[in-house]
CSV table of C-alpha atoms in Angstrom, one decimal:
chain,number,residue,atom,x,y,z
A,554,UNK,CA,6.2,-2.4,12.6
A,555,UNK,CA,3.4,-3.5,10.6
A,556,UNK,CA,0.2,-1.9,9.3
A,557,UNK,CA,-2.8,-2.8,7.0
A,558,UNK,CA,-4.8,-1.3,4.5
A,559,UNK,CA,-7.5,-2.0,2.3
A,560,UNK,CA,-7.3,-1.0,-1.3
A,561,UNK,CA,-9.6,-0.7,-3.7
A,562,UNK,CA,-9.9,-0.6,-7.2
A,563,UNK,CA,-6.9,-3.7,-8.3
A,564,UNK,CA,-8.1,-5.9,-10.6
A,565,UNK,CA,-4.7,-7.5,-11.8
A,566,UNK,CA,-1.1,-8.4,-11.2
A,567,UNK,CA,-0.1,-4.9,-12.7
A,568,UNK,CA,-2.2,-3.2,-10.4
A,569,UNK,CA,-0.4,-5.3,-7.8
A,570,UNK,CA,2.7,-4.1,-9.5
A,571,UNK,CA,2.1,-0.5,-9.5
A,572,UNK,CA,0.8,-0.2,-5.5
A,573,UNK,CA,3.8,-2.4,-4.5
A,574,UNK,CA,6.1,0.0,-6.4
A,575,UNK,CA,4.7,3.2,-5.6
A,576,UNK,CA,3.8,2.4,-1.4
A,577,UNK,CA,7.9,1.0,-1.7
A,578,UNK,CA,9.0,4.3,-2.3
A,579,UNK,CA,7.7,5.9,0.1
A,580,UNK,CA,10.8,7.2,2.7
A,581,UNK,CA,10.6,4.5,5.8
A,582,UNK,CA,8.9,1.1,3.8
A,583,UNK,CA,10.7,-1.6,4.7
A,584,UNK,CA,8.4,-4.1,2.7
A,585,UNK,CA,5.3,-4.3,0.8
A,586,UNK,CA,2.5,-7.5,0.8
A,587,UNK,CA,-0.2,-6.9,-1.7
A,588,UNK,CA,-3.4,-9.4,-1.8
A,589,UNK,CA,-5.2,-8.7,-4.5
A,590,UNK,CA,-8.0,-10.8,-3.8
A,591,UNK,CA,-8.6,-9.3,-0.2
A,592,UNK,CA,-7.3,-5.9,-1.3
A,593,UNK,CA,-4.9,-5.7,2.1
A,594,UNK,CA,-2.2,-4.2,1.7
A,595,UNK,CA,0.7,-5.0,4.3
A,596,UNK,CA,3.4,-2.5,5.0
A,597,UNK,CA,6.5,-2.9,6.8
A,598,UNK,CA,8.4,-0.2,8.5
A,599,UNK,CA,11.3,0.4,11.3
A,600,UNK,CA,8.8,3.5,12.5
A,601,UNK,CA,5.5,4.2,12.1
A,602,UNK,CA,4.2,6.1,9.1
A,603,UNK,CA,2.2,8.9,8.8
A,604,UNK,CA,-1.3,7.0,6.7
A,605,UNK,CA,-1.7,9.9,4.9
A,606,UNK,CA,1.4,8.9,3.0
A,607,UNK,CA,0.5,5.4,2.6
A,608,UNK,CA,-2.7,7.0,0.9
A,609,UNK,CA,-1.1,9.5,-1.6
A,610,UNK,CA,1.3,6.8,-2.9
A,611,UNK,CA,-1.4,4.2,-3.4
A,612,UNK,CA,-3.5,7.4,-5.3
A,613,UNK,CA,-0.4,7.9,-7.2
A,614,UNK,CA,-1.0,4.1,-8.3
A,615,UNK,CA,-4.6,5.0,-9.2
A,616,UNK,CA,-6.2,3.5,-6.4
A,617,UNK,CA,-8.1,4.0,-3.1
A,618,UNK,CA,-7.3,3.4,0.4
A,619,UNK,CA,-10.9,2.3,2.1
A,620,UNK,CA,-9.3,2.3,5.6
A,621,UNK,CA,-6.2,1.4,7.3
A,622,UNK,CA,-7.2,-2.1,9.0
């Protein structure tokens, strides 16, 4: 399964970095695409995932989820 999100805030590789590691850890990820110059974030999983977690680990990153897509 497959879901969007748009991120705001990354400016740089290392803010590529940081969401891609943080959004990996998260219990179900299977795989994480970050764009930084659309700001979509594309995350894999065997079952869906409650947003809401999506959210908190791209916070923990230091940036913003606009809106899953």
């Amino acid at each position: 399964m497959t879901t969007t999100y748009t991120v705001t805030g990354m400016t740089c590789g290392h803010c590529v970095s940081s969401v891609k590691e943080e959004v990996g850890e998260v219990a179900g990820v299977t795989g994480v695409d970050v764009d930084l110059t659309t700001g979509l974030v594309t995350v894999q999983s065997e079952s869906p995932i409650d947003p809401a977690r999506i959210a908190a680990a791209v916070a923990e990153a230091g940036y913003e989820v606009v809106a899953p897509s």
